Coordinates of C-alpha atoms in Angstrom, one line a residue:
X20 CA 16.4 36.8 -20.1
X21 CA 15.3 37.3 -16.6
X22 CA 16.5 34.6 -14.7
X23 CA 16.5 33.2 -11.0
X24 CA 18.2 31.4 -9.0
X25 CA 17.7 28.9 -5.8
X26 CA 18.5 25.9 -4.1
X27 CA 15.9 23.1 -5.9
X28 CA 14.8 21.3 -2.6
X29 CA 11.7 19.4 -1.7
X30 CA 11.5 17.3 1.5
X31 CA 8.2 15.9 1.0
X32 CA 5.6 16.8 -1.3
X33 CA 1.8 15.6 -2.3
X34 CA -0.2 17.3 -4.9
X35 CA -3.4 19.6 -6.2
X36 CA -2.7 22.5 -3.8
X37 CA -6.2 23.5 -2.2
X38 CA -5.6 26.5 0.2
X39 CA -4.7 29.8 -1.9
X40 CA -1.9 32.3 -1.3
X41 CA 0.8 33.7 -2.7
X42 CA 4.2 31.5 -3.0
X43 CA 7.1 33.9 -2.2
X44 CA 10.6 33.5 -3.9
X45 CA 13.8 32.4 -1.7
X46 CA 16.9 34.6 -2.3
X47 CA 19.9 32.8 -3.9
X48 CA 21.8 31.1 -1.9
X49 CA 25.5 32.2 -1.0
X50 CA 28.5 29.7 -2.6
X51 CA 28.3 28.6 1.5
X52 CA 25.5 28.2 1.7
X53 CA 25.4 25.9 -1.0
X54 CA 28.1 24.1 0.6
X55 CA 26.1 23.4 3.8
X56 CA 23.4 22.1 1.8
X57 CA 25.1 19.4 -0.6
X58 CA 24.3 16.6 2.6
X59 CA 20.7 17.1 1.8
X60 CA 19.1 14.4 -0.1
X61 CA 16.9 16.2 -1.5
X62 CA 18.5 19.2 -3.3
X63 CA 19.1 20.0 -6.9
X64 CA 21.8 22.8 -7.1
X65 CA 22.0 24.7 -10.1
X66 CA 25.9 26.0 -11.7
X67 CA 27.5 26.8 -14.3
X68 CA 28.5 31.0 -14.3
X69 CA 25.4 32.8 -14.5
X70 CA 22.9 30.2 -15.0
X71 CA 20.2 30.0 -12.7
X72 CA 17.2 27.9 -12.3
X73 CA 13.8 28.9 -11.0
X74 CA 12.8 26.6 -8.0
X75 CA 10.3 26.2 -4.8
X76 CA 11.2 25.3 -1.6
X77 CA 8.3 23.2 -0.1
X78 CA 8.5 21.3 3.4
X79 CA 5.8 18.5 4.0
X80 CA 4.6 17.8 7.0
X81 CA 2.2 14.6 6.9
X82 CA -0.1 13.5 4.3
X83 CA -3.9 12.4 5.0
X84 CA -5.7 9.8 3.3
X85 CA -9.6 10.3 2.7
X86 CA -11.4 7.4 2.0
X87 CA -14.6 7.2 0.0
X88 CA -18.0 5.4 -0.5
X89 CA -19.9 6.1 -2.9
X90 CA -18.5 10.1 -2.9
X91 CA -18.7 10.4 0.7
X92 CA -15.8 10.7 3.3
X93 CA -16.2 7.7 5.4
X94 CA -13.1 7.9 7.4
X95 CA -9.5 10.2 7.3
X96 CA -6.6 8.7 8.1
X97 CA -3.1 11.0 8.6
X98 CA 0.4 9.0 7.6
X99 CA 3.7 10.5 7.9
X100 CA 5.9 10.3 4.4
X101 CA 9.1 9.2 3.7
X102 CA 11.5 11.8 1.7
X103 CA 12.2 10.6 -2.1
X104 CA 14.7 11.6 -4.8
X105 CA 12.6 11.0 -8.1
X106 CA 15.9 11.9 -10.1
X107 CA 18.4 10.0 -8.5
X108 CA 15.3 7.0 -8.7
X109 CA 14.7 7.5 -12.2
X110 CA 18.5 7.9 -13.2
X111 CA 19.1 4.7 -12.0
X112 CA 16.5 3.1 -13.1
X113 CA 18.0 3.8 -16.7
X114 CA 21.2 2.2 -15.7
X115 CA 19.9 -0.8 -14.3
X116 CA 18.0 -0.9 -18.0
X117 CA 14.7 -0.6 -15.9
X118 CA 13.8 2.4 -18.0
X119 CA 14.4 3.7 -21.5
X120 CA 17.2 6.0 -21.6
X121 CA 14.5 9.2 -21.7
X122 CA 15.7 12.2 -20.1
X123 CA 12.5 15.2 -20.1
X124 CA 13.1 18.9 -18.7
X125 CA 10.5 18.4 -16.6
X126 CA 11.9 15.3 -14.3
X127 CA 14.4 18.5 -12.7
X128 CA 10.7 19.4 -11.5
X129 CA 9.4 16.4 -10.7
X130 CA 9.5 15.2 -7.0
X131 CA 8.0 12.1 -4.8
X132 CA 7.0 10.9 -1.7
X133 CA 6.3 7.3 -0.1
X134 CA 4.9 5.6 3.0
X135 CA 6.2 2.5 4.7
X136 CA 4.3 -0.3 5.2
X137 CA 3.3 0.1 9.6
X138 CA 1.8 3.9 8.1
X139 CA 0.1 2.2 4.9
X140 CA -1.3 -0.6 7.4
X141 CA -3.4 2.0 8.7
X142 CA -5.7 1.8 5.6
X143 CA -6.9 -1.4 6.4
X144 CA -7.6 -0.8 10.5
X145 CA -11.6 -0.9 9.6
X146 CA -11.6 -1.8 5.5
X147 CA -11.5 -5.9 4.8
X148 CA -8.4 -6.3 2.2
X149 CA -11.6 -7.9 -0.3
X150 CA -13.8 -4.8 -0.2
X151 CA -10.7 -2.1 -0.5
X152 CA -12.3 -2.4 -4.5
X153 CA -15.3 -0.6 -2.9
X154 CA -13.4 2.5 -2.1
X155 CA -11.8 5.6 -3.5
X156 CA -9.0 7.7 -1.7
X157 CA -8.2 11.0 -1.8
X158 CA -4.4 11.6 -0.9
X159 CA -3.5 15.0 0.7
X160 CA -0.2 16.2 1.3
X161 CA -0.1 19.3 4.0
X162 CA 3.3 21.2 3.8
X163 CA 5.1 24.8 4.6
X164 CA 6.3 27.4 2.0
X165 CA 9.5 28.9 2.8
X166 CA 10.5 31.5 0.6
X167 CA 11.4 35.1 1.6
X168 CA 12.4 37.2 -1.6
X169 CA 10.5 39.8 -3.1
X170 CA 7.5 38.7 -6.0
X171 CA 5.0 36.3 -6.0
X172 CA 4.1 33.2 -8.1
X173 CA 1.0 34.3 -9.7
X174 CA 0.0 30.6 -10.5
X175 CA 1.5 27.8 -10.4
X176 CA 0.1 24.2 -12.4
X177 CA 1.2 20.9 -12.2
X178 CA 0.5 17.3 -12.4
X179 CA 0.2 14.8 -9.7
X180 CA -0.7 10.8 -9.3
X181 CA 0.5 7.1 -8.1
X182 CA 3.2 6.0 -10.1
X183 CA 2.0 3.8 -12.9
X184 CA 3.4 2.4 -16.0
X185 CA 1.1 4.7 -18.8
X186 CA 2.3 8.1 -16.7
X187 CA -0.5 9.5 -16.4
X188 CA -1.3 12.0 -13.9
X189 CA -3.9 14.5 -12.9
X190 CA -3.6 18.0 -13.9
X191 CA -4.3 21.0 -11.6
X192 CA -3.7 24.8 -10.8
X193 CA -2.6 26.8 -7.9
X194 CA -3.8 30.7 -8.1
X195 CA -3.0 33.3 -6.2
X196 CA -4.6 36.4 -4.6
X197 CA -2.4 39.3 -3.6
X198 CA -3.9 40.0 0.0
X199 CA -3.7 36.3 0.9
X200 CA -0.5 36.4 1.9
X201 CA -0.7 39.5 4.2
X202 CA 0.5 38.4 7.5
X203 CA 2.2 34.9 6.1
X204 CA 4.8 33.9 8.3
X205 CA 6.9 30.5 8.0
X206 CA 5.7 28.6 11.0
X207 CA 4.7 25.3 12.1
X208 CA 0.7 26.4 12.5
X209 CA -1.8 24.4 11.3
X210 CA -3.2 27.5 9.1
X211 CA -0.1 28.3 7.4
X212 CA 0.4 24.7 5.8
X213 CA -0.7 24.5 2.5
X214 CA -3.1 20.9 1.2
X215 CA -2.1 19.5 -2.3
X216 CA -4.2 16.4 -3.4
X217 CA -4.3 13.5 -5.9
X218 CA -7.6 12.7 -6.2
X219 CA -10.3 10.2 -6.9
X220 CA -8.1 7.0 -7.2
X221 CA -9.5 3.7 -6.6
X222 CA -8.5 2.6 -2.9
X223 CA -7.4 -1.5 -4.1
X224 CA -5.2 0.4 -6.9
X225 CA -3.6 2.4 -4.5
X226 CA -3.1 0.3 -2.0
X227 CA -1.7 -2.4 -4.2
X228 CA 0.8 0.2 -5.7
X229 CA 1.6 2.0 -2.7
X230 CA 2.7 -1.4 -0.7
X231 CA 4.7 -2.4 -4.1
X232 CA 7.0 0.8 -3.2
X233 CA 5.4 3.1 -6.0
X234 CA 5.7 6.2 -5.2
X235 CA 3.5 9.6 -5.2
X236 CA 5.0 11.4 -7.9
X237 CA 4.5 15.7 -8.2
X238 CA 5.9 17.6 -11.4
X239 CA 5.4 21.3 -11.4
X240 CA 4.7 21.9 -15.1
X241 CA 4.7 26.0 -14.7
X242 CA 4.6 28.6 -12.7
X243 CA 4.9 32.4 -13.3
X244 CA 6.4 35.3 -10.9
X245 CA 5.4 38.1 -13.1
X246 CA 8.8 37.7 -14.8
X247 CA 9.2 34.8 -16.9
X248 CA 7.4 31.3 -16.5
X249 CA 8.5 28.1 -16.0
X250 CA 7.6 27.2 -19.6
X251 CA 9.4 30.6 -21.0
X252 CA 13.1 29.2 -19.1
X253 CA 12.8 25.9 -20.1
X254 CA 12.1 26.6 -23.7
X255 CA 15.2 29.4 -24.1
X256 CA 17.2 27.2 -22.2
X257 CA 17.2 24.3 -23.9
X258 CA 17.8 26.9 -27.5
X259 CA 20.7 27.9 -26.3
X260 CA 22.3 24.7 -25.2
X261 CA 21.5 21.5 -22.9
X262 CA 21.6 20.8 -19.5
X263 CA 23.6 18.2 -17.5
X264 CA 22.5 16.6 -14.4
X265 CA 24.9 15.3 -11.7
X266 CA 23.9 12.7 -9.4
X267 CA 25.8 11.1 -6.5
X268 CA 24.4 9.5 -3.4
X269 CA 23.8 12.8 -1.3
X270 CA 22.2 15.1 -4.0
X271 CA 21.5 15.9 -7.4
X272 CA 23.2 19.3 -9.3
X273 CA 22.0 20.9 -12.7
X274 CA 25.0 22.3 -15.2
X275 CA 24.1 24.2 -17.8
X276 CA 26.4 23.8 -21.6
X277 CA 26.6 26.1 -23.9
X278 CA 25.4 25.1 -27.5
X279 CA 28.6 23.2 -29.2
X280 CA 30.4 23.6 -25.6
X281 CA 31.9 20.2 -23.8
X282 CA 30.9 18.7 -20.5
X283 CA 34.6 18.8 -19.3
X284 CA 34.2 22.5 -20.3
X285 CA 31.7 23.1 -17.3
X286 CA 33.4 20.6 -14.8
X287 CA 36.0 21.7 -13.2
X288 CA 37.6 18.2 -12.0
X289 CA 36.4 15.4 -14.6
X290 CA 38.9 12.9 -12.4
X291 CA 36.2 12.9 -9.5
X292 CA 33.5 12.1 -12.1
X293 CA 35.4 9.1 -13.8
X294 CA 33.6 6.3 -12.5
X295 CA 30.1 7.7 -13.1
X296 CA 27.8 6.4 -15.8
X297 CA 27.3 8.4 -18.6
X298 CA 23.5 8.8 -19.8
X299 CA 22.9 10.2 -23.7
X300 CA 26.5 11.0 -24.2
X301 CA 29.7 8.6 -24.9
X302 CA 32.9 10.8 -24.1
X303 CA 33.1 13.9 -21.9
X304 CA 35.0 15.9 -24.3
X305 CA 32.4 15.8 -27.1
X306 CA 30.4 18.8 -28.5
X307 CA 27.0 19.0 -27.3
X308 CA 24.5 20.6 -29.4
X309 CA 21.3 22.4 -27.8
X310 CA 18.3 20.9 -26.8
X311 CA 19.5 17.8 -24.8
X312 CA 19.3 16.4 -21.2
X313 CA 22.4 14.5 -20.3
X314 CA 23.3 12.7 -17.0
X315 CA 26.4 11.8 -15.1
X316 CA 25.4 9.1 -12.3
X317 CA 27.5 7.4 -9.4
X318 CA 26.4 3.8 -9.4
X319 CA 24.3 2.7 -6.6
X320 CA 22.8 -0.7 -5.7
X321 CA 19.2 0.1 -6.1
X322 CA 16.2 -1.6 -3.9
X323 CA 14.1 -4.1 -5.8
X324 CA 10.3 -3.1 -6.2
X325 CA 8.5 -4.5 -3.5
X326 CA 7.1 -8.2 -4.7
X327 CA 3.2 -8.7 -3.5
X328 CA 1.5 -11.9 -3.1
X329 CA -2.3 -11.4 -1.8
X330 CA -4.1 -14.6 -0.3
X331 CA -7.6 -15.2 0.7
X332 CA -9.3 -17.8 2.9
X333 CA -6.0 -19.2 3.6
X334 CA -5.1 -21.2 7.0
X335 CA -1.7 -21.2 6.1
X336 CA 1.0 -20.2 3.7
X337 CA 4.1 -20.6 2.2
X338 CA 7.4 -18.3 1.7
X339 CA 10.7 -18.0 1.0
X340 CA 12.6 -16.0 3.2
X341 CA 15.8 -14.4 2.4
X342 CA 18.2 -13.7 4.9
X343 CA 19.1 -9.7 5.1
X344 CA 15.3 -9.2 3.6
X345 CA 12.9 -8.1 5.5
X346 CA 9.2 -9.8 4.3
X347 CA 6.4 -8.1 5.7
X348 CA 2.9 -10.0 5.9
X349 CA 0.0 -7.8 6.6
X350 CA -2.9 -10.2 7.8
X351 CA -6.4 -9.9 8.4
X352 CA -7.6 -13.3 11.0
X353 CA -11.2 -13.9 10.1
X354 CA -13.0 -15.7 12.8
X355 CA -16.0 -18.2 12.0
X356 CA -17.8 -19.3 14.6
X357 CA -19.1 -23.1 13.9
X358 CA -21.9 -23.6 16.8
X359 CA -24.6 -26.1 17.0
X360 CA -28.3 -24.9 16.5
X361 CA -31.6 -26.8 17.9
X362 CA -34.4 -26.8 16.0
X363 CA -37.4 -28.6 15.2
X364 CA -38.6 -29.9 12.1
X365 CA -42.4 -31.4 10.9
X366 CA -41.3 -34.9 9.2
X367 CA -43.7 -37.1 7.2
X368 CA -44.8 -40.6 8.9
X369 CA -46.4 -43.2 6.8
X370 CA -48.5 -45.6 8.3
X371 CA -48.2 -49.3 7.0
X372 CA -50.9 -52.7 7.4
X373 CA -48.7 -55.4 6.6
X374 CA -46.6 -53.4 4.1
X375 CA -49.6 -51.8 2.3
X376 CA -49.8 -47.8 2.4
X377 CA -52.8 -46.5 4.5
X378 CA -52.1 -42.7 5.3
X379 CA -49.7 -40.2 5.9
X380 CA -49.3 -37.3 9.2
X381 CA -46.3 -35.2 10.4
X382 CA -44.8 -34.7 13.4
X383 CA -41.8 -32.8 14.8
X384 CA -38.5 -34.2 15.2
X385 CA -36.1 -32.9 16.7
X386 CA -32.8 -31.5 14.8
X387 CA -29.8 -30.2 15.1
X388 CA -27.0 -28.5 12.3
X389 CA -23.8 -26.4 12.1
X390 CA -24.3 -22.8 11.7
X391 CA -21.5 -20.6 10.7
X392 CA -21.1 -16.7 11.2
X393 CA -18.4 -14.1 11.1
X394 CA -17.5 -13.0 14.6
X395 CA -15.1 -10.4 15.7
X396 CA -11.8 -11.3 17.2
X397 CA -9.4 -9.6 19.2
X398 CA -6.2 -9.2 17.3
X399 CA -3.5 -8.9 20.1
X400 CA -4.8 -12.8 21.1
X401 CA -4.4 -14.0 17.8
X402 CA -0.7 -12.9 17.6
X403 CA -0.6 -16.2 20.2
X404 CA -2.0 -18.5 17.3
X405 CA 0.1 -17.4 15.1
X406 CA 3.1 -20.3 14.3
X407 CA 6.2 -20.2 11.7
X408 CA 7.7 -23.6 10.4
X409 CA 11.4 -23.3 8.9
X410 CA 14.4 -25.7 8.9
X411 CA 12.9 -28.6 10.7
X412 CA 11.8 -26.5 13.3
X413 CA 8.7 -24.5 14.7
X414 CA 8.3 -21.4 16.9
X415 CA 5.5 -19.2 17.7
X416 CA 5.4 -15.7 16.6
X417 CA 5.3 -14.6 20.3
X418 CA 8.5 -16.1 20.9
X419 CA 10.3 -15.0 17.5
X420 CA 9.3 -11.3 19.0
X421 CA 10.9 -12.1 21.9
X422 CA 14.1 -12.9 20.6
X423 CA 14.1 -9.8 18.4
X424 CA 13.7 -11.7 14.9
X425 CA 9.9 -10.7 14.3
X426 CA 8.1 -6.8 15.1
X427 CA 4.1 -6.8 15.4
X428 CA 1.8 -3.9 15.3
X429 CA -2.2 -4.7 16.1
X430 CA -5.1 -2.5 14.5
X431 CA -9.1 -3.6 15.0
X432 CA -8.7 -5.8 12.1
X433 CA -5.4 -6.7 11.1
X434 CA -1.9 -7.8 11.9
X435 CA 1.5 -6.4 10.8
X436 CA 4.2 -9.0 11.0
X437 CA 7.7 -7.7 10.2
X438 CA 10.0 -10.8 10.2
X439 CA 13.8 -9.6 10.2
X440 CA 15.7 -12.7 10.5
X441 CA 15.1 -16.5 11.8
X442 CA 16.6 -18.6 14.3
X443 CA 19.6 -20.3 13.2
X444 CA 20.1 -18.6 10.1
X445 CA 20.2 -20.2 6.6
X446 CA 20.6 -18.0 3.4
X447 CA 17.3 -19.0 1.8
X448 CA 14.3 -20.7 3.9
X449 CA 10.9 -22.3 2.8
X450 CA 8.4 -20.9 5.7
X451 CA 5.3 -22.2 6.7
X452 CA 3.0 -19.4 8.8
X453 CA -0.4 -20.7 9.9
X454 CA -2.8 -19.8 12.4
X455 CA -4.5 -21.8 14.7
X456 CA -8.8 -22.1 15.5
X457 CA -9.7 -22.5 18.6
X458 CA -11.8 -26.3 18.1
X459 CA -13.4 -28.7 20.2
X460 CA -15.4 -31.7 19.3
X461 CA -19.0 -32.0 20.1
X462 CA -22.0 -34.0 19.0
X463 CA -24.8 -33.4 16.4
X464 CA -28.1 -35.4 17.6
X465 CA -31.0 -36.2 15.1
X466 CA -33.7 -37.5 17.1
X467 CA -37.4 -38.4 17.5
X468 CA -38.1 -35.0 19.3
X469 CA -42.0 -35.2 19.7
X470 CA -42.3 -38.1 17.2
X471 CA -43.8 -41.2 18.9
X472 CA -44.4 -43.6 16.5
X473 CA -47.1 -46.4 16.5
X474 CA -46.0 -50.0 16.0
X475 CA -48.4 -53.2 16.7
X476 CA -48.0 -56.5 15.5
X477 CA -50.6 -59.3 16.0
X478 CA -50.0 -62.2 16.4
X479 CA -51.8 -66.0 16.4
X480 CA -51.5 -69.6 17.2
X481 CA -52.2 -72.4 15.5
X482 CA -51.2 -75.8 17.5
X483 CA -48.7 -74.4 19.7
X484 CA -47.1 -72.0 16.8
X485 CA -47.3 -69.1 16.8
X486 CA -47.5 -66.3 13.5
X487 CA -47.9 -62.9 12.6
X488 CA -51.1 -62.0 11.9
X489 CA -50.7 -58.5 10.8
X490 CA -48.2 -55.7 11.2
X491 CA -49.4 -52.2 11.7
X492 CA -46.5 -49.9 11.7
X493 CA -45.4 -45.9 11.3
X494 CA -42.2 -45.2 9.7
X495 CA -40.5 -41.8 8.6
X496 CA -40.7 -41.2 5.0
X497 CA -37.1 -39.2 5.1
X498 CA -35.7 -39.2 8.5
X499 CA -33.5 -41.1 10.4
X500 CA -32.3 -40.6 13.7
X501 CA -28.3 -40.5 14.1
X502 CA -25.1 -38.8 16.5
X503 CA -22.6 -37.3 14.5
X504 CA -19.2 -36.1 15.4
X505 CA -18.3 -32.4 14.8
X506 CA -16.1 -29.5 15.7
X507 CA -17.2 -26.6 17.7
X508 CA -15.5 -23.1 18.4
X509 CA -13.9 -20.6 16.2
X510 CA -12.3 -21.4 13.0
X511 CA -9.9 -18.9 11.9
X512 CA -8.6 -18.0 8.4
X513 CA -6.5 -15.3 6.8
X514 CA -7.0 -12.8 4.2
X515 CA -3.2 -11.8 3.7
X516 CA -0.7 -9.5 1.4
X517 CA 3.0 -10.9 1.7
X518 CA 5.1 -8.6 0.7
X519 CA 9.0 -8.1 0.1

């Protein structure tokens, strides 16, 4: 068996490579080089005497979100990532009984990137949080290729998605043409950075998962350097015995075990391992037959998946807040503009002879009603509207920025509130955020307008007393003058995401 040997190490990846070229392989590393490497967080190192395993050194640069209406690019939007270890995530996961104790061949090849929150708040700078459903993203991942031996990748296919419960991702292939890669040099130039995509996911779904901490997951699923594929190592590999993954808090490294062989065979000190979990074996002396993926895992607190609560129309909500957890409320003010509108109106007048019905004509009164509309607002003003209520006290959020307990970030639509801590402390708090309108009261008049209505009553005498003869009058058949209170101004609500 041909085999090959280098450093597994991904600093930030996104998927379904679009710009061709040949991938060149790295040389092995030295044993000191190896050494200067374990501090990265995103290695994989490969030992055992003579076992090597076939890698690609990528090196991400940003990742750019298209976003779609009906199949046309209505806006990009670049974010930077955040680096990932999917198999230190995933291996303990299984020890905190988060997932089944399933170990595959190709989670060694499977890497992942995220985004904060202030990058993913981006996404919603001209989208309402309500229409996102409208939308589709595209999500583009631009990075460097940095490999220097001799040979070429000749392709290279893989699958790539949003982490979701089902694990289903979208398939794709990288192939290569010789004379692309004349002139290649490593280098940060736009031209040499190479564009993988996940495409065509529904803009609400991604979001939603995205801010929840799911994470952009890439698994290389082959590739071929005219000597042996990916699928060709993995499948004599695993016939001629199993493979043992190490994981501690800096990095992850791959051991190889002979068919029948022991782990402590392959370790050389099983006293620094002692207090790591064991995953699909009980006791490090025990034979290990071929075909298995075993794991050795330093216990880490993990972080929590992020917990989402999205609001609409709301003036105010409700929270508990944590002390030492940061909650995150990204908020979208929408202004409605209450005004009063003049009009005038044809009402019906009746005209009565002493109560009988003679005829009918219409006239124009004049009226007056609330009319609402959407109006923009300007989002650096509404931070000054916005007040928190905790403990039996209230502050503003300008003032809780001011002494350091709250961060905010303004786009044309929306707020980012990061609130750290609050004033005075307290483990758990109930919070109250709300957002004031800007009101006044004013008057709504209902009046006769045009309308001058005919009244006449005649009246007679007999002996000194006087009577009513006849009435002739006009009255409205509907209508009735009147002065209302009301309020006037801007009326502000939130559609929000609250997120921990």
């Amino acid at each position: 068996m041909n085999q090959f040997f280098l450093l597994l190490s991904i600093l930030l990846l996104s998927f379904s490579c679009s710009k061709e070229s040949k991938l060149k392989f790295s040389p092995p590393m030295s044993l000191n080089e190896q050494e200067s490497q374990a501090v990265d967080q995103q290695s994989v190192e490969a030992n055992t005497k003579d076992f090597q395993v076939p890698t690609l050194k990528l090196i991400s640069q940003k990742s750019r979100l298209s976003i779609l209406n009906n199949d046309q690019v209505t806006e990009e939007i670049d974010l930077k990532v955040e680096d990932e270890r999917y198999l230190r995530s995933k291996l303990l996961d299984i020890l905190d009984g988060n997932r089944p104790n399933t170990l595959e061949m190709s989670d060694i090849f499977t890497y992942s990137i995220s985004f904060k929150n202030d990058e993913l708040f981006k996404i919603i700078n001209n989208i309402k949080l309500e229409e996102l459903k409208n939308y589709k993203v595209n999500i583009s991942t631009f990075f460097f290729l940095k490999n220097n031996k001799t040979g070429y990748y000749l392709d290279l296919d893989y699958r790539a998605g949003i982490e979701n419960d089902l694990g289903v991702y979208v398939s794709s292939q990288l192939e290569n043409e010789e004379e692309q890669v004349d002139g290649f040099s490593y280098g940060e130039k736009p031209v040499e950075s190479y564009k993988f995509e996940v495409p065509g996911i529904a803009l609400d779904f991604a979001f939603d998962k995205l801010t929840k901490k799911s994470k952009v997951i890439y698994t290389v699923d082959n590739f071929n350097n005219g000597e042996m594929s990916l699928v060709d190592w993995k499948s004599e590999t695993l016939e001629k015995g199993s493979l043992l993954i190490l994981s501690n808090t800096t990095q992850e490294k791959i051991f190889f075990i002979p068919n029948g062989k022991s782990i402590s065979t392959v370790l050389e000190d099983t006293h620094k391992v002692s207090h790591y979990k064991k995953i699909n074996f009980i006791k490090l002396d025990e034979k290990i037959l071929a075909g298995q993926i075993l794991a050795l895992v330093e216990p880490q607190k993990i972080e929590t998946r992020g917990q989402v609560e999205e609001i609409f129309g709301a003036q105010s909500v409700d929270f508990v807040f944590k002390e030492g957890v940061t909650k995150t409320l990204m908020i979208q003010p929408i202004g409605l503009k209450h005004s009063i509108h003049k009009y005038s109106e044809p009402q019906k007048v009746n005209y009565y002879k002493n109560d009988d019905y003679i005829r009918s004509r219409y006239c124009n009164v004049s009226r007056e009603k609330i009319v609402t509309h959407e109006t923009p607002l300007n989002m650096k003003s509404e931070v000054s509207r916005i007040k928190l209520r905790f403990n039996g006290r209230e502050s503003f959020l300008t003032e809780m920025v001011k002494m350091g307990h709250a961060e905010v970030k303004t786009n044309k639509k929306s707020l980012l509130i990061i609130l750290n801590s609050l004033p005075g402390g307290g483990t758990i708090s109930n919070v109250n955020l709300s957002i004031l309108s800007q009101l006044k009261e004013g008057k709504l008049v209902q009046s006769n307008g045009e309308c001058r209505l005919f009244h006449y009553v005649r009246r007679g005498e007999v002996e000194g007393d006087f009577y009513i003869h006849s009435v002739q009058t006009e009255k409205y058949d509907s209508f009735s003058p009147s002065v209302d209170l009301v309020k006037v101004g801007i009326k502000t609500k939130m559609n929000l995401r609250v997120i921990e």
